[in-house]
GROMACS .gro file of C-alpha atoms in nm:
model
  394
    1ALA     CA    1   1.145   3.193  -0.658
    2VAL     CA    2   1.123   2.825  -0.558
    3TRP     CA    3   1.331   2.515  -0.639
    4THR     CA    4   1.132   2.208  -0.749
    5GLY     CA    5   1.415   1.955  -0.742
    6ASN     CA    6   1.509   2.005  -1.105
    7GLU     CA    7   1.389   2.355  -1.195
    8MET     CA    8   1.381   2.705  -1.054
    9ILE     CA    9   1.039   2.872  -1.093
   10ILE     CA   10   1.012   3.249  -1.066
   11TRP     CA   11   0.687   3.445  -1.080
   12GLY     CA   12   0.562   3.801  -1.038
   13GLY     CA   13   0.761   4.106  -0.939
   14HIS     CA   14   0.783   4.457  -1.078
   15ASP     CA   15   0.958   4.614  -1.375
   16GLU     CA   16   1.020   4.984  -1.427
   17ARG     CA   17   0.650   5.044  -1.495
   18TYR     CA   18   0.416   4.768  -1.381
   19ALA     CA   19   0.361   4.480  -1.144
   20LEU     CA   20   0.384   4.148  -1.328
   21SER     CA   21   0.168   3.835  -1.347
   22SER     CA   22   0.412   3.627  -1.551
   23GLY     CA   23   0.692   3.388  -1.470
   24GLY     CA   24   0.942   3.139  -1.597
   25ARG     CA   25   1.099   2.798  -1.534
   26TYR     CA   26   1.476   2.753  -1.558
   27ASN     CA   27   1.638   2.411  -1.601
   28PRO     CA   28   2.010   2.435  -1.515
   29VAL     CA   29   2.096   2.100  -1.674
   30ALA     CA   30   1.960   2.208  -2.012
   31ASP     CA   31   2.047   2.576  -1.943
   32SER     CA   32   1.704   2.669  -2.082
   33TRP     CA   33   1.400   2.877  -1.986
   34GLY     CA   34   1.030   2.801  -2.031
   35TYR     CA   35   0.719   3.008  -1.953
   36THR     CA   36   0.464   2.956  -1.677
   37THR     CA   37   0.111   2.974  -1.817
   38TRP     CA   38  -0.086   3.298  -1.802
   39THR     CA   39  -0.420   3.114  -1.789
   40SER     CA   40  -0.590   3.163  -1.447
   41ALA     CA   41  -0.267   3.309  -1.303
   42PRO     CA   42  -0.309   3.536  -0.997
   43ALA     CA   43  -0.336   3.912  -1.045
   44ALA     CA   44  -0.010   4.100  -1.103
   45ARG     CA   45   0.192   4.172  -0.788
   46SER     CA   46   0.526   4.217  -0.621
   47ALA     CA   47   0.649   4.186  -0.261
   48HIS     CA   48   0.457   3.857  -0.230
   49THR     CA   49   0.582   3.522  -0.099
   50ALA     CA   50   0.624   3.180  -0.259
   51VAL     CA   51   0.674   2.829  -0.115
   52TRP     CA   52   0.729   2.488  -0.277
   53THR     CA   53   0.507   2.204  -0.147
   54GLY     CA   54   0.679   1.917  -0.323
   55SER     CA   55   0.441   1.930  -0.618
   56GLU     CA   56   0.318   2.291  -0.639
   57MET     CA   57   0.436   2.649  -0.594
   58ILE     CA   58   0.201   2.858  -0.378
   59VAL     CA   59   0.223   3.238  -0.407
   60TRP     CA   60   0.032   3.469  -0.175
   61GLY     CA   61  -0.014   3.836  -0.086
   62GLY     CA   62   0.176   4.126  -0.239
   63ASP     CA   63   0.118   4.468  -0.395
   64ASP     CA   64  -0.025   4.549  -0.740
   65GLY     CA   65   0.222   4.833  -0.783
   66ASP     CA   66  -0.024   5.109  -0.693
   67HIS     CA   67  -0.063   5.036  -0.320
   68GLY     CA   68  -0.338   4.786  -0.389
   69TYR     CA   69  -0.260   4.510  -0.142
   70HIS     CA   70  -0.362   4.149  -0.211
   71ALA     CA   71  -0.524   3.898   0.025
   72SER     CA   72  -0.522   3.632  -0.246
   73GLY     CA   73  -0.288   3.387  -0.407
   74GLY     CA   74  -0.252   3.094  -0.641
   75ARG     CA   75  -0.117   2.739  -0.669
   76TYR     CA   76   0.096   2.651  -0.971
   77SER     CA   77   0.157   2.292  -1.082
   78PRO     CA   78   0.458   2.266  -1.313
   79SER     CA   79   0.364   1.909  -1.414
   80SER     CA   80   0.039   2.029  -1.575
   81ASP     CA   81   0.136   2.397  -1.620
   82THR     CA   82  -0.189   2.507  -1.451
   83TRP     CA   83  -0.295   2.758  -1.182
   84TRP     CA   84  -0.568   2.731  -0.914
   85PRO     CA   85  -0.668   3.018  -0.680
   86THR     CA   86  -0.625   2.998  -0.304
   87PRO     CA   87  -0.944   3.081  -0.111
   88VAL     CA   88  -1.016   3.433   0.013
   89GLY     CA   89  -1.246   3.561   0.284
   90GLU     CA   90  -1.333   3.331   0.576
   91ASN     CA   91  -1.025   3.281   0.800
   92ALA     CA   92  -0.784   3.391   0.523
   93PRO     CA   93  -0.528   3.652   0.638
   94SER     CA   94  -0.583   4.017   0.556
   95ALA     CA   95  -0.408   4.176   0.258
   96ARG     CA   96  -0.038   4.255   0.308
   97VAL     CA   97   0.312   4.282   0.161
   98GLU     CA   98   0.662   4.199   0.287
   99HIS     CA   99   0.537   3.917   0.510
  100THR     CA  100   0.706   3.579   0.541
  101ALA     CA  101   0.594   3.230   0.440
  102VAL     CA  102   0.721   2.882   0.528
  103TRP     CA  103   0.615   2.531   0.424
  104THR     CA  104   0.569   2.280   0.707
  105GLY     CA  105   0.525   1.966   0.499
  106ASN     CA  106   0.146   1.999   0.476
  107GLU     CA  107   0.072   2.368   0.535
  108MET     CA  108   0.193   2.711   0.429
  109ILE     CA  109   0.223   2.951   0.724
  110ILE     CA  110   0.232   3.324   0.649
  111TRP     CA  111   0.295   3.582   0.919
  112GLY     CA  112   0.356   3.954   0.968
  113GLY     CA  113   0.383   4.212   0.692
  114TYR     CA  114   0.249   4.555   0.612
  115ALA     CA  115  -0.061   4.712   0.451
  116GLY     CA  116  -0.218   5.057   0.441
  117GLY     CA  117   0.009   5.217   0.702
  118GLU     CA  118  -0.028   4.932   0.951
  119TYR     CA  119   0.224   4.666   1.053
  120SER     CA  120   0.084   4.318   1.122
  121ASN     CA  121   0.151   4.056   1.389
  122SER     CA  122  -0.109   3.813   1.256
  123GLY     CA  123  -0.096   3.528   1.011
  124GLY     CA  124  -0.264   3.221   0.873
  125ARG     CA  125  -0.207   2.856   0.792
  126TYR     CA  126  -0.318   2.724   0.452
  127ASN     CA  127  -0.357   2.353   0.383
  128PRO     CA  128  -0.385   2.286   0.006
  129SER     CA  129  -0.524   1.935   0.056
  130THR     CA  130  -0.831   2.073   0.240
  131ASN     CA  131  -0.826   2.420   0.082
  132PHE     CA  132  -0.873   2.565   0.435
  133TRP     CA  133  -0.720   2.868   0.604
  134ILE     CA  134  -0.676   2.861   0.983
  135PRO     CA  135  -0.561   3.176   1.169
  136THR     CA  136  -0.237   3.158   1.363
  137SER     CA  137  -0.285   3.206   1.737
  138SER     CA  138  -0.332   3.560   1.865
  139ALA     CA  139  -0.279   3.456   2.228
  140GLY     CA  140   0.035   3.425   2.436
  141ASN     CA  141   0.375   3.552   2.333
  142VAL     CA  142   0.285   3.691   1.990
  143PRO     CA  143   0.576   3.899   1.857
  144LEU     CA  144   0.544   4.271   1.793
  145ALA     CA  145   0.395   4.367   1.455
  146ARG     CA  146   0.663   4.389   1.188
  147THR     CA  147   0.764   4.363   0.825
  148GLN     CA  148   1.089   4.276   0.641
  149HIS     CA  149   1.163   4.010   0.902
  150THR     CA  150   1.290   3.656   0.843
  151ALA     CA  151   1.125   3.320   0.906
  152VAL     CA  152   1.242   2.957   0.893
  153TRP     CA  153   1.076   2.619   0.953
  154THR     CA  154   1.263   2.384   1.184
  155GLY     CA  155   1.051   2.076   1.125
  156THR     CA  156   0.827   2.149   1.425
  157GLU     CA  157   0.835   2.528   1.468
  158MET     CA  158   0.846   2.850   1.270
  159ILE     CA  159   1.102   3.097   1.403
  160VAL     CA  160   1.064   3.465   1.310
  161TRP     CA  161   1.323   3.730   1.392
  162GLY     CA  162   1.410   4.093   1.329
  163GLY     CA  163   1.243   4.327   1.085
  164TYR     CA  164   1.094   4.670   1.112
  165GLY     CA  165   0.782   4.798   1.291
  166GLU     CA  166   0.757   5.135   1.454
  167ILE     CA  167   1.129   5.085   1.518
  168THR     CA  168   1.396   4.846   1.392
  169LEU     CA  169   1.347   4.523   1.590
  170ASP     CA  170   1.601   4.288   1.747
  171SER     CA  171   1.347   4.037   1.875
  172GLY     CA  172   1.165   3.727   1.757
  173ALA     CA  173   0.960   3.427   1.860
  174ARG     CA  174   0.899   3.056   1.797
  175TYR     CA  175   0.557   2.948   1.669
  176CYS     CA  176   0.453   2.590   1.742
  177ALA     CA  177   0.220   2.469   1.466
  178THR     CA  178   0.009   2.180   1.592
  179THR     CA  179   0.029   1.885   1.354
  180CYS     CA  180  -0.137   1.547   1.357
  181ASP     CA  181  -0.112   1.214   1.179
  182TRP     CA  182  -0.489   1.165   1.149
  183PRO     CA  183  -0.679   1.489   1.060
  184THR     CA  184  -1.050   1.506   1.146
  185GLN     CA  185  -1.325   1.582   0.895
  186TYR     CA  186  -1.519   1.907   0.947
  187TRP     CA  187  -1.808   2.073   0.759
  188ARG     CA  188  -1.875   2.437   0.676
  189ASP     CA  189  -2.102   2.613   0.928
  190ALA     CA  190  -2.177   2.948   0.762
  191ASP     CA  191  -2.471   3.038   0.988
  192ALA     CA  192  -2.288   2.950   1.313
  193ASP     CA  193  -2.563   2.722   1.446
  194THR     CA  194  -2.309   2.440   1.520
  195TYR     CA  195  -2.451   2.225   1.237
  196GLY     CA  196  -2.248   2.176   0.919
  197ASN     CA  197  -2.322   2.190   0.546
  198SER     CA  198  -2.292   1.839   0.402
  199THR     CA  199  -2.162   1.970   0.065
  200ILE     CA  200  -1.862   2.170   0.192
  201THR     CA  201  -1.608   1.968   0.388
  202GLY     CA  202  -1.238   1.917   0.456
  203TYR     CA  203  -0.989   1.775   0.705
  204ALA     CA  204  -0.790   1.957   0.972
  205CYS     CA  205  -0.594   1.878   1.289
  206TYR     CA  206  -0.844   2.074   1.497
  207GLN     CA  207  -1.182   2.235   1.437
  208PRO     CA  208  -1.136   2.551   1.229
  209PRO     CA  209  -1.345   2.861   1.300
  210GLY     CA  210  -1.659   2.855   1.086
  211PHE     CA  211  -1.678   2.475   1.069
  212ALA     CA  212  -1.877   2.210   1.256
  213SER     CA  213  -1.803   1.851   1.351
  214ASN     CA  214  -2.125   1.724   1.185
  215ASN     CA  215  -2.301   1.756   0.848
  216LEU     CA  216  -2.662   1.767   0.968
  217ASP     CA  217  -2.769   2.120   0.864
  218CYS     CA  218  -3.040   2.141   0.596
  219ASN     CA  219  -3.002   2.518   0.550
  220ASP     CA  220  -2.661   2.669   0.625
  221VAL     CA  221  -2.767   3.031   0.575
  222ASN     CA  222  -3.047   3.030   0.835
  223PRO     CA  223  -2.939   2.971   1.198
  224SER     CA  224  -3.298   2.893   1.304
  225MET     CA  225  -3.311   2.587   1.076
  226HIS     CA  226  -3.124   2.286   1.213
  227PRO     CA  227  -3.192   1.950   1.383
  228GLY     CA  228  -3.382   1.998   1.709
  229ALA     CA  229  -3.517   2.342   1.617
  230THR     CA  230  -3.880   2.421   1.698
  231GLU     CA  231  -4.108   2.362   1.399
  232ILE     CA  232  -4.333   2.662   1.334
  233CYS     CA  233  -4.588   2.742   1.062
  234ASN     CA  234  -4.362   2.919   0.810
  235HIS     CA  235  -4.355   2.682   0.508
  236ARG     CA  236  -4.001   2.568   0.600
  237ASP     CA  237  -3.849   2.251   0.742
  238ASP     CA  238  -3.722   2.417   1.061
  239ASP     CA  239  -3.603   2.098   1.232
  240CYS     CA  240  -3.446   1.938   0.921
  241ASP     CA  241  -3.649   1.617   0.946
  242GLY     CA  242  -3.780   1.631   0.589
  243ASP     CA  243  -4.131   1.747   0.685
  244VAL     CA  244  -4.264   2.103   0.653
  245ASP     CA  245  -4.481   2.263   0.922
  246GLU     CA  246  -4.568   1.923   1.065
  247SER     CA  247  -4.802   1.877   1.358
  248GLY     CA  248  -4.720   1.648   1.644
  249ALA     CA  249  -4.892   1.363   1.465
  250GLY     CA  250  -4.757   1.468   1.124
  251VAL     CA  251  -5.100   1.455   0.957
  252ASP     CA  252  -5.119   1.586   0.598
  253VAL     CA  253  -5.457   1.481   0.456
  254ASP     CA  254  -5.418   1.645   0.113
  255GLY     CA  255  -5.051   1.547   0.072
  256ASP     CA  256  -4.933   1.894  -0.029
  257GLY     CA  257  -4.639   1.903   0.214
  258ALA     CA  258  -4.807   2.140   0.461
  259HIS     CA  259  -4.926   1.944   0.763
  260ASP     CA  260  -5.282   1.999   0.875
  261VAL     CA  261  -5.198   2.204   1.183
  262CYS     CA  262  -5.046   2.472   0.956
  263ASP     CA  263  -5.228   2.407   0.626
  264ASN     CA  264  -5.454   2.694   0.515
  265CYS     CA  265  -5.638   2.444   0.291
  266ALA     CA  266  -5.622   2.127   0.495
  267VAL     CA  267  -5.819   1.908   0.253
  268THR     CA  268  -5.725   2.086  -0.074
  269TRP     CA  269  -5.383   2.051  -0.238
  270ASN     CA  270  -5.227   2.397  -0.203
  271PRO     CA  271  -4.849   2.350  -0.157
  272SER     CA  272  -4.764   2.720  -0.201
  273GLN     CA  273  -5.011   2.812   0.078
  274SER     CA  274  -5.100   3.122  -0.130
  275ASP     CA  275  -5.362   3.346   0.030
  276PHE     CA  276  -5.459   3.642  -0.193
  277ASP     CA  277  -5.681   3.823   0.056
  278HIS     CA  278  -5.471   3.727   0.362
  279ASP     CA  279  -5.770   3.593   0.552
  280GLY     CA  280  -5.595   3.273   0.662
  281GLU     CA  281  -5.786   3.065   0.411
  282GLY     CA  282  -5.581   2.941   0.115
  283ASP     CA  283  -5.676   3.053  -0.235
  284LEU     CA  284  -5.773   2.708  -0.360
  285CYS     CA  285  -6.032   2.659  -0.088
  286ASP     CA  286  -6.135   3.024  -0.045
  287PHE     CA  287  -6.451   3.080  -0.251
  288ASP     CA  288  -6.505   3.449  -0.167
  289ASP     CA  289  -6.165   3.609  -0.228
  290GLY     CA  290  -6.250   3.741  -0.575
  291LEU     CA  291  -6.025   3.495  -0.760
  292ILE     CA  292  -6.132   3.219  -0.998
  293TYR     CA  293  -5.879   2.935  -1.029
  294VAL     CA  294  -5.875   2.704  -1.330
  295LEU     CA  295  -5.813   2.357  -1.190
  296GLY     CA  296  -5.606   2.077  -1.338
  297THR     CA  297  -5.791   1.755  -1.415
  298SER     CA  298  -5.681   1.411  -1.532
  299ASP     CA  299  -5.904   1.447  -1.839
  300LYS     CA  300  -5.736   1.689  -2.081
  301SER     CA  301  -6.065   1.757  -2.261
  302VAL     CA  302  -6.224   1.898  -1.942
  303ILE     CA  303  -6.179   2.257  -1.827
  304GLU     CA  304  -6.287   2.299  -1.465
  305TRP     CA  305  -6.263   2.597  -1.234
  306GLN     CA  306  -6.322   2.701  -0.877
  307PRO     CA  307  -6.691   2.791  -0.815
  308GLU     CA  308  -6.619   3.134  -0.666
  309GLN     CA  309  -6.913   3.282  -0.471
  310GLY     CA  310  -7.091   3.577  -0.634
  311PRO     CA  311  -7.110   3.506  -1.009
  312ALA     CA  312  -7.449   3.392  -1.140
  313ALA     CA  313  -7.289   3.238  -1.451
  314TRP     CA  314  -6.948   3.172  -1.606
  315ASN     CA  315  -6.767   3.256  -1.928
  316VAL     CA  316  -6.464   3.085  -2.081
  317HIS     CA  317  -6.234   3.256  -2.332
  318GLU     CA  318  -5.999   3.025  -2.526
  319GLY     CA  319  -5.723   3.127  -2.760
  320ASP     CA  320  -5.389   3.055  -2.924
  321LEU     CA  321  -5.088   3.139  -2.706
  322ALA     CA  322  -4.879   3.230  -3.013
  323VAL     CA  323  -5.144   3.485  -3.117
  324LEU     CA  324  -5.152   3.625  -2.765
  325ARG     CA  325  -4.776   3.673  -2.770
  326THR     CA  326  -4.792   3.844  -3.109
  327THR     CA  327  -5.101   4.064  -3.064
  328GLY     CA  328  -5.148   4.090  -2.689
  329SER     CA  329  -5.510   3.975  -2.732
  330TYR     CA  330  -5.644   3.762  -2.449
  331THR     CA  331  -5.999   3.741  -2.593
  332GLN     CA  332  -5.962   3.629  -2.952
  333ALA     CA  333  -6.279   3.639  -3.165
  334THR     CA  334  -6.428   3.298  -3.235
  335GLY     CA  335  -6.299   3.170  -3.570
  336SER     CA  336  -6.015   3.421  -3.592
  337ASN     CA  337  -5.778   3.127  -3.547
  338PRO     CA  338  -5.839   2.752  -3.505
  339LEU     CA  339  -5.808   2.770  -3.125
  340ALA     CA  340  -6.013   3.088  -3.064
  341GLU     CA  341  -6.348   3.022  -2.901
  342LYS     CA  342  -6.567   3.159  -2.622
  343HIS     CA  343  -6.836   3.001  -2.410
  344CYS     CA  344  -7.078   3.242  -2.241
  345ASP     CA  345  -7.338   3.220  -1.966
  346LEU     CA  346  -7.243   2.875  -1.836
  347ALA     CA  347  -7.437   2.743  -1.536
  348GLU     CA  348  -7.177   2.488  -1.422
  349PRO     CA  349  -6.805   2.551  -1.340
  350ARG     CA  350  -6.682   2.313  -1.612
  351ILE     CA  351  -6.693   2.252  -1.987
  352VAL     CA  352  -6.584   1.971  -2.218
  353ASP     CA  353  -6.358   2.087  -2.500
  354ARG     CA  354  -6.237   1.812  -2.731
  355ASP     CA  355  -6.050   2.041  -2.973
  356VAL     CA  356  -5.690   1.922  -2.999
  357PRO     CA  357  -5.426   2.187  -3.076
  358ALA     CA  358  -5.197   2.117  -3.372
  359SER     CA  359  -4.846   1.994  -3.298
  360GLY     CA  360  -4.644   2.277  -3.145
  361ALA     CA  361  -4.949   2.493  -3.069
  362VAL     CA  362  -5.064   2.586  -2.718
  363LYS     CA  363  -5.422   2.663  -2.621
  364PHE     CA  364  -5.501   2.875  -2.315
  365SER     CA  365  -5.824   2.931  -2.120
  366LEU     CA  366  -5.936   3.226  -1.907
  367VAL     CA  367  -6.254   3.212  -1.694
  368THR     CA  368  -6.466   3.509  -1.589
  369GLY     CA  369  -6.781   3.536  -1.381
  370THR     CA  370  -7.102   3.726  -1.460
  371VAL     CA  371  -7.240   3.942  -1.177
  372GLY     CA  372  -7.555   4.152  -1.230
  373GLY     CA  373  -7.541   4.083  -1.603
  374ALA     CA  374  -7.189   4.222  -1.638
  375GLU     CA  375  -6.879   4.017  -1.712
  376GLY     CA  376  -6.607   4.031  -1.450
  377SER     CA  377  -6.236   4.094  -1.492
  378LEU     CA  378  -5.989   3.865  -1.671
  379GLY     CA  379  -5.754   3.919  -1.380
  380THR     CA  380  -5.398   4.052  -1.409
  381ASN     CA  381  -5.092   3.937  -1.598
  382SER     CA  382  -4.760   3.847  -1.435
  383ALA     CA  383  -4.669   4.219  -1.422
  384GLY     CA  384  -4.987   4.297  -1.224
  385VAL     CA  385  -5.154   4.477  -1.518
  386VAL     CA  386  -5.527   4.408  -1.574
  387ARG     CA  387  -5.578   4.194  -1.887
  388PRO     CA  388  -5.783   4.381  -2.150
  389ASN     CA  389  -6.107   4.217  -2.269
  390THR     CA  390  -6.152   4.314  -2.636
  391ASP     CA  391  -6.424   4.056  -2.714
  392PRO     CA  392  -6.642   4.022  -2.402
  393CYS     CA  393  -6.939   3.792  -2.348
  394PRO     CA  394  -7.210   3.759  -2.460
   0.00000   0.00000   0.00000
């Protein structure tokens, strides 16, 4: 329970059967009760703690009634009757019950408690304005692990005393929580490379674990990618300068984002750097890898393809994408639909096709090569299955 200045708010607990995730607000002037909302409320629990911040109630920890201990909590605003979760994971304390919590004026400090047969002498500090957890110090005169102890905030220190650990305790300690008038901004450093993520930030009196003092990281899940890293040929911006695989001079003749020193098609636009036969020569400039690529042109009436070595002539199969999706037919007989057409035994790797699909229709083209009088494969679909040719050339 907490006192807001005009209401008492209670939440959680345990009845004769279950842990609870409900609460109420009591106004002594009106001698009346109101509900706290269920929407987004924390999971049911008892043996948790609650503090009042001046505008919110923060609950944390507890037991679900079946020895399921919580390392989570929630913030309740009575002015809007809404809940928000407190963060879990990084730097948040481990799950526990029968711990203590105090409010310092800008942070909630929890300490001690019990979970899974173990007593705790650890804790954490949660700042709702930054949504950060910071562990309490584990160095120096840390009290013995305990539960069912007491804790108060003096204005500068938390004092804990008594409780139960392996034995009943008659000892305690004073915890000095460093505070500051001007918190510093820090950024999340998930990959521990000392460079922070510019999208995840907050303020603290000192640098929290897992955060950096800068926001210069371009990839916060890869510790080898950060400013000053060595740029290598891996299709990534290792040094976070905006260029990928750049050479010392930063030359990129074809403008595909892969600089010439690492580009497997230095004068042909091949941004994916795909290499089907893994020979170090990119697909779009490799004319003997067994693949025929249909190329995009500025003229929509022109179909042009890569002149792969080997074929003596070329064939083009055109069809209606809607028919393909319905029938599975990649080679649709000429005249079977307005877009079905085939062109066989072409000497040049291009044709002009001025047929315009009707509104909403999509026309597709597949190119094959003729070797020794036989038509080659239509290639494979996205699942890697060879496309069937039911109406081959000629």
